[in-house]
Amino acid sequence: MSAYPEVKTVEAFKRQPEEYQTAVKKVVRSHALNELYGAQVFDEPAIALAPTPYAKWLTCRVAMEEYHHHVRFKTLADEIGVKPEEMSTANKRPLNIFEFPMKSWEEFCVIKMLGDLAEILQVEDLLHCSFVPLRNLARTTMPEEKFHAQFGKDFCTELVKTPGSRMKVQDMVNRFYPEVPLFFGATGSHNNELYRKYSIKQRKNEEMRADYLNRAKLVLDSLGLQAPEIAAAA
Amino acid sequence: MVDLHAAWFSALGTVLGEGEIADISTYLKGLGLRASLPLLTVESWDEAAGIVSKPADSWWSAEEAERARLEKDVRFDPADRDWLALTDTLHGAAAVAAARSGCADQGLIRAAAGAAIYAAYQYRLAQATRAGDDHPFVRKYALFSGGRWPLGLYGDLFAIF
């Protein structure tokens, strides 16, 4: 049960305190842009890297699902009054993980396995959001996010069966995994405090980060991969 | 925009008609491949899964070269709402066709949808550049919209479901 009362419609949203509205807008904007960056810099380019028609076509569909997630969040952003200039990727530097220079199929599979797991945690944290349209959007998005992470794990499972590919996957894990914890934001974040005050999100950044590291390690262990040490998780 | 009321994935595994064989021939010739290649008519989702999990680089490269050529003149927004609605329709059609045959493989269903999405995108490019009815992407789209899933060229065989 949310501590903050449910806000069931966009009309009701517009009657909420300015601070609540601003906080929700930040969350919606962040998801909309992350989905767009992910589709543009990882999913769509990965079609060319995929080794077979099956992998290429599957990646094509996954890319369209990511674009669709972007459009769903952007539509909500438009409805709640996020300014168009705030929704442009030209005006907002991407999160660190979207600046990773992906060059191979193995790298893409690790990004889906570990990066989309991080996205799952972010979406999970909205499943009981006080703003019901955002909650519903998270619930709609979640099954596809889970499929995308599983897609990454399934292909990684195949790749690690051969020594050469296993080395490439482990190398990518070594380089990508340490970047992901930053995706959850700073420890003691003021924004996160507001999100929890208004029951927009449920958990502290550091709690989500710790959960992610545990869940990611389970995934890596299941494939016999090593999780590199993360020196400064916050 | 492409036709939402086409017979997507409705003729999978059935015997090829003369018109479809002619479409395949025109498609292959248009990509600079041999028009009279032997055809493999795939009969099940399992068989299709096995085939498309093999590399098909020369055929894929031929398509990509043509796509790149057409994209010099026109580009589309992948996040266009009408386009995304079509991609969902194609996914739904693939899921229904798979379910009718007892296939519940979410990856394979998505791959089928992705193949149709790719074909629809190629068709849009061909239409926008007024490439003509014999353009390989137009003939490939005709096969898809008539209920087929062209799987591609593997060795010396052109496979179609």
mmCIF file of C-alpha atoms in Angstrom:
data_model
loop_
_atom_site.group_PDB
_atom_site.id
_atom_site.type_symbol
_atom_site.label_atom_id
_atom_site.label_comp_id
_atom_site.label_asym_id
_atom_site.label_seq_id
_atom_site.Cartn_x
_atom_site.Cartn_y
_atom_site.Cartn_z
ATOM 1 C CA MET A 1 0.000 0.000 0.000
ATOM 2 C CA SER A 2 1.368 3.418 -0.944
ATOM 3 C CA ALA A 3 1.999 5.902 1.837
ATOM 4 C CA TYR A 4 1.119 8.679 -0.568
ATOM 5 C CA PRO A 5 -2.446 8.463 -1.911
ATOM 6 C CA GLU A 6 -2.926 6.989 -5.363
ATOM 7 C CA VAL A 7 -3.047 9.516 -8.193
ATOM 8 C CA LYS A 8 -5.272 7.736 -10.654
ATOM 9 C CA THR A 9 -5.359 10.032 -13.667
ATOM 10 C CA VAL A 10 -3.381 12.693 -15.483
ATOM 11 C CA GLU A 11 -6.051 15.206 -14.472
ATOM 12 C CA ALA A 12 -5.566 14.312 -10.816
ATOM 13 C CA PHE A 13 -1.799 14.504 -11.333
ATOM 14 C CA LYS A 14 -2.139 18.134 -12.363
ATOM 15 C CA ARG A 15 -3.740 18.885 -8.978
ATOM 16 C CA GLN A 16 -0.805 17.426 -7.028
ATOM 17 C CA PRO A 17 1.900 19.557 -5.326
ATOM 18 C CA GLU A 18 4.488 21.008 -7.692
ATOM 19 C CA GLU A 19 7.164 18.904 -6.004
ATOM 20 C CA TYR A 20 5.241 15.698 -6.760
ATOM 21 C CA GLN A 21 4.704 16.673 -10.378
ATOM 22 C CA THR A 22 8.364 17.530 -10.858
ATOM 23 C CA ALA A 23 9.472 14.247 -9.323
ATOM 24 C CA VAL A 24 7.176 12.164 -11.545
ATOM 25 C CA LYS A 25 8.256 14.089 -14.618
ATOM 26 C CA LYS A 26 11.914 13.318 -13.866
ATOM 27 C CA VAL A 27 11.212 9.599 -13.582
ATOM 28 C CA VAL A 28 9.115 9.446 -16.753
ATOM 29 C CA ARG A 29 11.628 11.490 -18.694
ATOM 30 C CA SER A 30 14.497 9.315 -17.535
ATOM 31 C CA HIS A 31 12.771 6.114 -18.633
ATOM 32 C CA ALA A 32 11.724 7.584 -21.982
ATOM 33 C CA LEU A 33 15.257 8.689 -22.795
ATOM 34 C CA ASN A 34 16.910 5.510 -21.531
ATOM 35 C CA GLU A 35 14.668 3.383 -23.726
ATOM 36 C CA LEU A 36 15.477 5.556 -26.736
ATOM 37 C CA TYR A 37 19.230 5.554 -26.108
ATOM 38 C CA GLY A 38 19.221 1.789 -25.613
ATOM 39 C CA ALA A 39 17.379 1.145 -28.864
ATOM 40 C CA GLN A 40 19.591 3.569 -30.812
ATOM 41 C CA VAL A 41 23.044 2.664 -29.534
ATOM 42 C CA PHE A 42 22.652 -1.040 -28.741
ATOM 43 C CA ASP A 43 19.620 -2.849 -30.159
ATOM 44 C CA GLU A 44 19.355 -1.440 -33.658
ATOM 45 C CA PRO A 45 23.114 -1.615 -34.424
ATOM 46 C CA ALA A 46 23.206 -5.179 -33.046
ATOM 47 C CA ILE A 47 21.097 -6.448 -35.959
ATOM 48 C CA ALA A 48 24.192 -6.144 -38.162
ATOM 49 C CA LEU A 49 26.364 -7.920 -35.575
ATOM 50 C CA ALA A 50 24.073 -10.921 -35.083
ATOM 51 C CA PRO A 51 25.470 -14.144 -36.564
ATOM 52 C CA THR A 52 22.347 -15.750 -38.056
ATOM 53 C CA PRO A 53 19.014 -14.667 -39.548
ATOM 54 C CA TYR A 54 17.295 -15.964 -36.389
ATOM 55 C CA ALA A 55 19.438 -13.736 -34.173
ATOM 56 C CA LYS A 56 19.109 -10.776 -36.544
ATOM 57 C CA TRP A 57 15.322 -10.971 -36.768
ATOM 58 C CA LEU A 58 14.908 -11.573 -33.056
ATOM 59 C CA THR A 59 17.113 -8.553 -32.360
ATOM 60 C CA CYS A 60 15.055 -6.516 -34.833
ATOM 61 C CA ARG A 61 11.872 -7.311 -32.917
ATOM 62 C CA VAL A 62 13.563 -6.549 -29.590
ATOM 63 C CA ALA A 63 14.723 -3.193 -30.987
ATOM 64 C CA MET A 64 11.157 -2.340 -31.975
ATOM 65 C CA GLU A 65 9.953 -3.277 -28.487
ATOM 66 C CA GLU A 66 12.524 -0.909 -26.980
ATOM 67 C CA TYR A 67 11.415 1.870 -29.321
ATOM 68 C CA HIS A 68 7.847 1.146 -28.312
ATOM 69 C CA HIS A 69 8.771 1.465 -24.635
ATOM 70 C CA HIS A 70 10.273 4.854 -25.436
ATOM 71 C CA VAL A 71 7.102 5.966 -27.190
ATOM 72 C CA ARG A 72 4.889 4.788 -24.327
ATOM 73 C CA PHE A 73 6.918 6.755 -21.774
ATOM 74 C CA LYS A 74 7.140 9.748 -24.111
ATOM 75 C CA THR A 75 3.375 9.726 -24.603
ATOM 76 C CA LEU A 76 2.914 9.854 -20.833
ATOM 77 C CA ALA A 77 5.569 12.584 -20.631
ATOM 78 C CA ASP A 78 3.614 14.632 -23.168
ATOM 79 C CA GLU A 79 0.381 14.119 -21.233
ATOM 80 C CA ILE A 80 1.842 15.279 -17.931
ATOM 81 C CA GLY A 81 3.495 18.321 -19.442
ATOM 82 C CA VAL A 82 7.173 17.491 -19.854
ATOM 83 C CA LYS A 83 8.547 20.125 -22.216
ATOM 84 C CA PRO A 84 9.527 18.824 -25.689
ATOM 85 C CA GLU A 85 13.065 20.204 -25.359
ATOM 86 C CA GLU A 86 13.509 18.127 -22.189
ATOM 87 C CA MET A 87 12.675 14.985 -24.161
ATOM 88 C CA SER A 88 15.392 15.456 -26.767
ATOM 89 C CA THR A 89 18.478 13.266 -26.575
ATOM 90 C CA ALA A 90 20.376 16.300 -27.880
ATOM 91 C CA ASN A 91 19.708 18.153 -24.622
ATOM 92 C CA LYS A 92 20.428 15.385 -22.158
ATOM 93 C CA ARG A 93 23.664 13.484 -21.806
ATOM 94 C CA PRO A 94 22.984 9.737 -21.721
ATOM 95 C CA LEU A 95 23.634 7.665 -18.632
ATOM 96 C CA ASN A 96 27.098 6.162 -18.477
ATOM 97 C CA ILE A 97 26.157 2.708 -19.725
ATOM 98 C CA PHE A 98 24.793 4.107 -22.989
ATOM 99 C CA GLU A 99 28.208 5.505 -23.853
ATOM 100 C CA PHE A 100 29.723 2.034 -23.972
ATOM 101 C CA PRO A 101 31.251 1.493 -27.450
ATOM 102 C CA MET A 102 29.614 -1.796 -28.509
ATOM 103 C CA LYS A 103 31.445 -3.537 -31.342
ATOM 104 C CA SER A 104 30.556 -7.245 -31.225
ATOM 105 C CA TRP A 105 27.662 -9.674 -30.849
ATOM 106 C CA GLU A 106 29.181 -11.015 -27.632
ATOM 107 C CA GLU A 107 29.200 -7.507 -26.190
ATOM 108 C CA PHE A 108 25.574 -6.983 -27.137
ATOM 109 C CA CYS A 109 24.506 -10.236 -25.498
ATOM 110 C CA VAL A 110 26.222 -9.227 -22.245
ATOM 111 C CA ILE A 111 24.591 -5.795 -22.425
ATOM 112 C CA LYS A 112 21.164 -7.411 -22.737
ATOM 113 C CA MET A 113 21.885 -9.894 -19.954
ATOM 114 C CA LEU A 114 23.303 -7.401 -17.444
ATOM 115 C CA GLY A 115 22.027 -4.033 -18.671
ATOM 116 C CA ASP A 116 18.423 -5.108 -19.098
ATOM 117 C CA LEU A 117 18.553 -6.749 -15.666
ATOM 118 C CA ALA A 118 19.304 -3.272 -14.317
ATOM 119 C CA GLU A 119 16.350 -1.925 -16.282
ATOM 120 C CA ILE A 120 14.140 -4.660 -14.792
ATOM 121 C CA LEU A 121 15.008 -3.448 -11.295
ATOM 122 C CA GLN A 122 14.200 0.142 -12.257
ATOM 123 C CA VAL A 123 10.841 -0.884 -13.691
ATOM 124 C CA GLU A 124 10.106 -3.164 -10.723
ATOM 125 C CA ASP A 125 10.473 -0.167 -8.459
ATOM 126 C CA LEU A 126 7.550 1.479 -10.277
ATOM 127 C CA LEU A 127 5.157 -1.469 -10.040
ATOM 128 C CA HIS A 128 3.536 0.083 -6.943
ATOM 129 C CA CYS A 129 4.032 3.720 -7.925
ATOM 130 C CA SER A 130 1.486 6.171 -6.508
ATOM 131 C CA PHE A 131 0.931 7.655 -9.983
ATOM 132 C CA VAL A 132 -1.260 4.937 -11.464
ATOM 133 C CA PRO A 133 -0.668 5.687 -15.183
ATOM 134 C CA LEU A 134 3.078 5.302 -14.563
ATOM 135 C CA ARG A 135 2.472 2.164 -12.490
ATOM 136 C CA ASN A 136 0.420 0.662 -15.312
ATOM 137 C CA LEU A 137 3.048 1.584 -17.853
ATOM 138 C CA ALA A 138 5.680 -0.197 -15.773
ATOM 139 C CA ARG A 139 3.463 -3.261 -15.501
ATOM 140 C CA THR A 140 2.886 -3.270 -19.267
ATOM 141 C CA THR A 141 6.588 -2.937 -19.981
ATOM 142 C CA MET A 142 7.857 -5.505 -17.492
ATOM 143 C CA PRO A 143 7.166 -8.762 -19.423
ATOM 144 C CA GLU A 144 9.106 -7.508 -22.424
ATOM 145 C CA GLU A 145 11.978 -6.275 -20.250
ATOM 146 C CA LYS A 146 12.191 -9.717 -18.692
ATOM 147 C CA PHE A 147 12.248 -11.304 -22.126
ATOM 148 C CA HIS A 148 15.069 -8.991 -23.217
ATOM 149 C CA ALA A 149 17.260 -9.907 -20.255
ATOM 150 C CA GLN A 150 16.478 -13.604 -20.814
ATOM 151 C CA PHE A 151 17.344 -13.146 -24.501
ATOM 152 C CA GLY A 152 20.778 -11.902 -23.422
ATOM 153 C CA LYS A 153 21.244 -14.743 -20.986
ATOM 154 C CA ASP A 154 20.136 -17.382 -23.505
ATOM 155 C CA PHE A 155 22.598 -16.203 -26.136
ATOM 156 C CA CYS A 156 25.372 -15.878 -23.539
ATOM 157 C CA THR A 157 24.600 -19.440 -22.434
ATOM 158 C CA GLU A 158 25.262 -20.599 -25.998
ATOM 159 C CA LEU A 159 28.342 -18.423 -26.398
ATOM 160 C CA VAL A 160 30.110 -19.657 -23.258
ATOM 161 C CA LYS A 161 30.009 -23.229 -24.560
ATOM 162 C CA THR A 162 32.981 -22.495 -26.827
ATOM 163 C CA PRO A 163 36.288 -21.346 -25.291
ATOM 164 C CA GLY A 164 36.896 -18.443 -27.678
ATOM 165 C CA SER A 165 33.449 -16.962 -27.198
ATOM 166 C CA ARG A 166 33.576 -17.596 -23.437
ATOM 167 C CA MET A 167 36.699 -15.435 -23.271
ATOM 168 C CA LYS A 168 34.961 -12.658 -25.198
ATOM 169 C CA VAL A 169 31.901 -12.810 -22.958
ATOM 170 C CA GLN A 170 34.030 -12.751 -19.794
ATOM 171 C CA ASP A 171 36.057 -9.857 -21.175
ATOM 172 C CA MET A 172 32.868 -7.893 -21.808
ATOM 173 C CA VAL A 173 31.569 -8.731 -18.331
ATOM 174 C CA ASN A 174 34.838 -7.433 -16.916
ATOM 175 C CA ARG A 175 34.423 -4.118 -18.763
ATOM 176 C CA PHE A 176 30.643 -3.598 -18.632
ATOM 177 C CA TYR A 177 29.586 -4.939 -15.247
ATOM 178 C CA PRO A 178 31.529 -2.347 -13.211
ATOM 179 C CA GLU A 179 29.701 0.435 -15.108
ATOM 180 C CA VAL A 180 26.192 -0.755 -14.289
ATOM 181 C CA PRO A 181 25.998 0.141 -10.567
ATOM 182 C CA LEU A 182 26.233 3.849 -11.489
ATOM 183 C CA PHE A 183 22.949 3.361 -13.367
ATOM 184 C CA PHE A 184 21.148 3.334 -10.004
ATOM 185 C CA GLY A 185 22.196 6.837 -8.984
ATOM 186 C CA ALA A 186 24.039 8.192 -6.001
ATOM 187 C CA THR A 187 23.792 6.928 -2.440
ATOM 188 C CA GLY A 188 21.744 9.368 -0.361
ATOM 189 C CA SER A 189 20.281 10.974 -3.486
ATOM 190 C CA HIS A 190 17.911 13.897 -2.834
ATOM 191 C CA ASN A 191 15.816 12.982 -5.876
ATOM 192 C CA ASN A 192 15.439 9.429 -4.651
ATOM 193 C CA GLU A 193 14.334 10.742 -1.250
ATOM 194 C CA LEU A 194 11.553 12.699 -2.937
ATOM 195 C CA TYR A 195 10.530 9.682 -5.040
ATOM 196 C CA ARG A 196 10.120 7.652 -1.851
ATOM 197 C CA LYS A 197 8.418 10.478 0.037
ATOM 198 C CA TYR A 198 5.703 10.484 -2.631
ATOM 199 C CA SER A 199 5.679 6.692 -3.100
ATOM 200 C CA ILE A 200 6.693 7.107 -6.715
ATOM 201 C CA LYS A 201 9.535 4.679 -6.136
ATOM 202 C CA GLN A 202 9.917 2.239 -3.291
ATOM 203 C CA ARG A 203 13.595 1.708 -2.613
ATOM 204 C CA LYS A 204 16.779 3.689 -1.996
ATOM 205 C CA ASN A 205 19.324 3.773 -4.798
ATOM 206 C CA GLU A 206 21.807 1.885 -2.665
ATOM 207 C CA GLU A 207 19.255 -0.832 -1.888
ATOM 208 C CA MET A 208 18.534 -1.316 -5.565
ATOM 209 C CA ARG A 209 22.227 -1.350 -6.383
ATOM 210 C CA ALA A 210 22.894 -4.028 -3.768
ATOM 211 C CA ASP A 211 19.964 -6.085 -5.044
ATOM 212 C CA TYR A 212 21.264 -5.727 -8.598
ATOM 213 C CA LEU A 213 24.743 -6.890 -7.662
ATOM 214 C CA ASN A 214 23.301 -9.964 -5.936
ATOM 215 C CA ARG A 215 21.026 -10.841 -8.841
ATOM 216 C CA ALA A 216 23.688 -10.194 -11.466
ATOM 217 C CA LYS A 217 26.129 -12.402 -9.583
ATOM 218 C CA LEU A 218 23.593 -15.236 -9.581
ATOM 219 C CA VAL A 219 23.233 -14.891 -13.348
ATOM 220 C CA LEU A 220 26.993 -14.836 -13.876
ATOM 221 C CA ASP A 221 27.508 -17.795 -11.513
ATOM 222 C CA SER A 222 24.935 -19.822 -13.444
ATOM 223 C CA LEU A 223 27.064 -19.396 -16.564
ATOM 224 C CA GLY A 224 30.348 -20.045 -14.800
ATOM 225 C CA LEU A 225 31.449 -16.441 -15.349
ATOM 226 C CA GLN A 226 33.402 -14.349 -12.871
ATOM 227 C CA ALA A 227 31.913 -11.168 -11.450
ATOM 228 C CA PRO A 228 34.709 -8.593 -11.313
ATOM 229 C CA GLU A 229 35.315 -6.737 -8.077
ATOM 230 C CA ILE A 230 33.490 -3.439 -7.876
ATOM 231 C CA ALA A 231 35.639 -1.053 -5.910
ATOM 232 C CA ALA A 232 33.358 1.949 -5.485
ATOM 233 C CA ALA A 233 29.778 0.809 -5.825
ATOM 234 C CA ALA A 234 28.322 4.160 -4.828
ATOM 235 C CA MET B 1 2.472 2.440 -45.075
ATOM 236 C CA VAL B 2 2.148 -1.311 -45.466
ATOM 237 C CA ASP B 3 -1.087 -3.310 -45.489
ATOM 238 C CA LEU B 4 -2.433 -4.171 -42.030
ATOM 239 C CA HIS B 5 -5.009 -6.494 -43.573
ATOM 240 C CA ALA B 6 -2.614 -8.779 -45.399
ATOM 241 C CA ALA B 7 -2.600 -12.518 -44.721
ATOM 242 C CA TRP B 8 0.534 -12.445 -42.558
ATOM 243 C CA PHE B 9 1.828 -15.955 -41.696
ATOM 244 C CA SER B 10 -1.389 -17.636 -42.837
ATOM 245 C CA ALA B 11 0.068 -19.902 -45.564
ATOM 246 C CA LEU B 12 3.076 -21.292 -43.722
ATOM 247 C CA GLY B 13 4.021 -24.815 -44.747
ATOM 248 C CA THR B 14 1.569 -25.085 -47.638
ATOM 249 C CA VAL B 15 2.491 -25.942 -51.227
ATOM 250 C CA LEU B 16 3.912 -23.030 -53.214
ATOM 251 C CA GLY B 17 1.818 -21.630 -56.045
ATOM 252 C CA GLU B 18 3.172 -20.650 -59.451
ATOM 253 C CA GLY B 19 2.851 -16.973 -58.626
ATOM 254 C CA GLU B 20 4.870 -17.425 -55.444
ATOM 255 C CA ILE B 21 7.591 -19.326 -57.307
ATOM 256 C CA ALA B 22 7.697 -16.475 -59.813
ATOM 257 C CA ASP B 23 7.962 -13.955 -56.945
ATOM 258 C CA ILE B 24 10.918 -15.856 -55.493
ATOM 259 C CA SER B 25 12.627 -15.969 -58.887
ATOM 260 C CA THR B 26 12.175 -12.226 -59.418
ATOM 261 C CA TYR B 27 13.335 -11.544 -55.864
ATOM 262 C CA LEU B 28 16.530 -13.571 -56.252
ATOM 263 C CA LYS B 29 17.310 -12.120 -59.666
ATOM 264 C CA GLY B 30 16.803 -8.608 -58.320
ATOM 265 C CA LEU B 31 19.394 -9.227 -55.623
ATOM 266 C CA GLY B 32 21.892 -10.450 -58.201
ATOM 267 C CA LEU B 33 21.458 -14.083 -57.148
ATOM 268 C CA ARG B 34 20.660 -17.055 -59.396
ATOM 269 C CA ALA B 35 16.930 -16.930 -60.176
ATOM 270 C CA SER B 36 16.564 -20.688 -60.619
ATOM 271 C CA LEU B 37 17.932 -21.793 -57.254
ATOM 272 C CA PRO B 38 16.392 -24.980 -55.834
ATOM 273 C CA LEU B 39 13.582 -24.223 -53.371
ATOM 274 C CA LEU B 40 13.129 -25.796 -49.956
ATOM 275 C CA THR B 41 9.538 -25.561 -48.746
ATOM 276 C CA VAL B 42 9.703 -25.730 -44.955
ATOM 277 C CA GLU B 43 6.782 -27.481 -43.307
ATOM 278 C CA SER B 44 7.035 -26.742 -39.581
ATOM 279 C CA TRP B 45 8.117 -24.108 -37.069
ATOM 280 C CA ASP B 46 10.725 -26.512 -35.691
ATOM 281 C CA GLU B 47 12.226 -27.007 -39.142
ATOM 282 C CA ALA B 48 12.204 -23.241 -39.722
ATOM 283 C CA ALA B 49 13.979 -22.692 -36.398
ATOM 284 C CA GLY B 50 16.740 -25.091 -37.374
ATOM 285 C CA ILE B 51 17.278 -23.456 -40.753
ATOM 286 C CA VAL B 52 17.350 -19.814 -39.680
ATOM 287 C CA SER B 53 19.822 -20.626 -36.902
ATOM 288 C CA LYS B 54 22.481 -21.220 -39.568
ATOM 289 C CA PRO B 55 24.506 -18.376 -41.072
ATOM 290 C CA ALA B 56 23.280 -17.013 -44.402
ATOM 291 C CA ASP B 57 25.810 -14.252 -44.915
ATOM 292 C CA SER B 58 25.929 -13.916 -48.696
ATOM 293 C CA TRP B 59 22.149 -13.594 -49.011
ATOM 294 C CA TRP B 60 21.896 -11.234 -46.040
ATOM 295 C CA SER B 61 24.703 -9.088 -47.419
ATOM 296 C CA ALA B 62 22.967 -8.859 -50.802
ATOM 297 C CA GLU B 63 19.820 -7.573 -49.103
ATOM 298 C CA GLU B 64 21.756 -5.172 -46.911
ATOM 299 C CA ALA B 65 23.616 -3.727 -49.882
ATOM 300 C CA GLU B 66 20.303 -2.946 -51.545
ATOM 301 C CA ARG B 67 18.889 -1.520 -48.321
ATOM 302 C CA ALA B 68 21.907 0.753 -47.951
ATOM 303 C CA ARG B 69 21.517 1.903 -51.541
ATOM 304 C CA LEU B 70 17.863 2.836 -51.033
ATOM 305 C CA GLU B 71 18.569 4.513 -47.675
ATOM 306 C CA LYS B 72 20.750 7.064 -49.431
ATOM 307 C CA ASP B 73 17.509 8.647 -50.607
ATOM 308 C CA VAL B 74 15.110 8.059 -47.729
ATOM 309 C CA ARG B 75 15.075 7.269 -44.010
ATOM 310 C CA PHE B 76 12.200 6.492 -41.658
ATOM 311 C CA ASP B 77 11.759 7.152 -37.953
ATOM 312 C CA PRO B 78 11.758 3.751 -36.184
ATOM 313 C CA ALA B 79 9.777 5.291 -33.311
ATOM 314 C CA ASP B 80 6.919 6.437 -35.557
ATOM 315 C CA ARG B 81 3.651 5.477 -33.849
ATOM 316 C CA ASP B 82 1.924 4.026 -36.933
ATOM 317 C CA TRP B 83 5.007 1.986 -37.699
ATOM 318 C CA LEU B 84 5.166 0.641 -34.148
ATOM 319 C CA ALA B 85 1.485 -0.293 -34.353
ATOM 320 C CA LEU B 86 2.246 -2.306 -37.473
ATOM 321 C CA THR B 87 5.158 -4.077 -35.791
ATOM 322 C CA ASP B 88 2.859 -5.120 -32.950
ATOM 323 C CA THR B 89 0.306 -6.379 -35.475
ATOM 324 C CA LEU B 90 2.978 -8.492 -37.135
ATOM 325 C CA HIS B 91 4.068 -9.896 -33.783
ATOM 326 C CA GLY B 92 0.458 -10.780 -33.015
ATOM 327 C CA ALA B 93 0.005 -12.477 -36.385
ATOM 328 C CA ALA B 94 3.170 -14.525 -35.871
ATOM 329 C CA ALA B 95 2.019 -15.531 -32.383
ATOM 330 C CA VAL B 96 -1.400 -16.623 -33.637
ATOM 331 C CA ALA B 97 0.088 -18.647 -36.490
ATOM 332 C CA ALA B 98 2.571 -20.289 -34.138
ATOM 333 C CA ALA B 99 -0.114 -21.096 -31.578
ATOM 334 C CA ARG B 100 -2.247 -22.765 -34.259
ATOM 335 C CA SER B 101 0.673 -25.084 -34.949
ATOM 336 C CA GLY B 102 1.422 -25.746 -31.296
ATOM 337 C CA CYS B 103 4.550 -23.574 -31.221
ATOM 338 C CA ALA B 104 5.033 -21.512 -28.047
ATOM 339 C CA ASP B 105 8.671 -20.524 -28.597
ATOM 340 C CA GLN B 106 8.683 -16.798 -27.758
ATOM 341 C CA GLY B 107 12.084 -16.309 -29.344
ATOM 342 C CA LEU B 108 11.069 -17.926 -32.616
ATOM 343 C CA ILE B 109 7.777 -16.016 -32.690
ATOM 344 C CA ARG B 110 9.691 -12.775 -32.198
ATOM 345 C CA ALA B 111 12.152 -13.794 -34.909
ATOM 346 C CA ALA B 112 9.243 -14.387 -37.303
ATOM 347 C CA ALA B 113 7.799 -11.008 -36.384
ATOM 348 C CA GLY B 114 11.224 -9.419 -36.797
ATOM 349 C CA ALA B 115 11.575 -10.961 -40.252
ATOM 350 C CA ALA B 116 8.215 -9.526 -41.292
ATOM 351 C CA ILE B 117 9.097 -6.146 -39.779
ATOM 352 C CA TYR B 118 12.358 -6.124 -41.705
ATOM 353 C CA ALA B 119 10.528 -7.026 -44.928
ATOM 354 C CA ALA B 120 7.924 -4.333 -44.318
ATOM 355 C CA TYR B 121 10.671 -1.778 -43.708
ATOM 356 C CA GLN B 122 12.435 -2.819 -46.926
ATOM 357 C CA TYR B 123 9.121 -2.545 -48.767
ATOM 358 C CA ARG B 124 8.580 0.982 -47.447
ATOM 359 C CA LEU B 125 12.027 1.905 -48.733
ATOM 360 C CA ALA B 126 11.236 0.446 -52.158
ATOM 361 C CA GLN B 127 7.899 2.255 -52.292
ATOM 362 C CA ALA B 128 9.341 5.576 -51.163
ATOM 363 C CA THR B 129 12.038 5.416 -53.810
ATOM 364 C CA ARG B 130 9.545 4.298 -56.494
ATOM 365 C CA ALA B 131 11.627 1.219 -57.153
ATOM 366 C CA GLY B 132 8.925 -0.576 -59.180
ATOM 367 C CA ASP B 133 6.895 -3.767 -58.828
ATOM 368 C CA ASP B 134 9.762 -6.058 -59.779
ATOM 369 C CA HIS B 135 12.046 -4.733 -57.085
ATOM 370 C CA PRO B 136 13.219 -7.621 -54.858
ATOM 371 C CA PHE B 137 11.881 -5.959 -51.701
ATOM 372 C CA VAL B 138 8.448 -5.578 -53.314
ATOM 373 C CA ARG B 139 8.378 -9.232 -54.341
ATOM 374 C CA LYS B 140 9.590 -10.331 -50.904
ATOM 375 C CA TYR B 141 6.869 -8.264 -49.293
ATOM 376 C CA ALA B 142 4.320 -9.903 -51.622
ATOM 377 C CA LEU B 143 5.398 -13.279 -50.282
ATOM 378 C CA PHE B 144 5.123 -12.122 -46.662
ATOM 379 C CA SER B 145 1.790 -10.371 -47.116
ATOM 380 C CA GLY B 146 0.470 -13.487 -48.857
ATOM 381 C CA GLY B 147 1.131 -15.505 -45.718
ATOM 382 C CA ARG B 148 4.682 -16.818 -46.298
ATOM 383 C CA TRP B 149 7.902 -16.470 -44.352
ATOM 384 C CA PRO B 150 10.856 -16.410 -46.789
ATOM 385 C CA LEU B 151 13.724 -17.772 -44.698
ATOM 386 C CA GLY B 152 16.600 -16.976 -47.032
ATOM 387 C CA LEU B 153 19.415 -18.616 -48.922
ATOM 388 C CA TYR B 154 21.331 -21.406 -47.190
ATOM 389 C CA GLY B 155 24.022 -22.972 -49.305
ATOM 390 C CA ASP B 156 22.389 -23.553 -52.687
ATOM 391 C CA LEU B 157 18.847 -23.755 -51.347
ATOM 392 C CA PHE B 158 16.354 -20.941 -50.968
ATOM 393 C CA ALA B 159 14.153 -21.810 -47.990
ATOM 394 C CA ILE B 160 10.598 -20.602 -47.532
ATOM 395 C CA PHE B 161 8.064 -21.508 -44.856
#
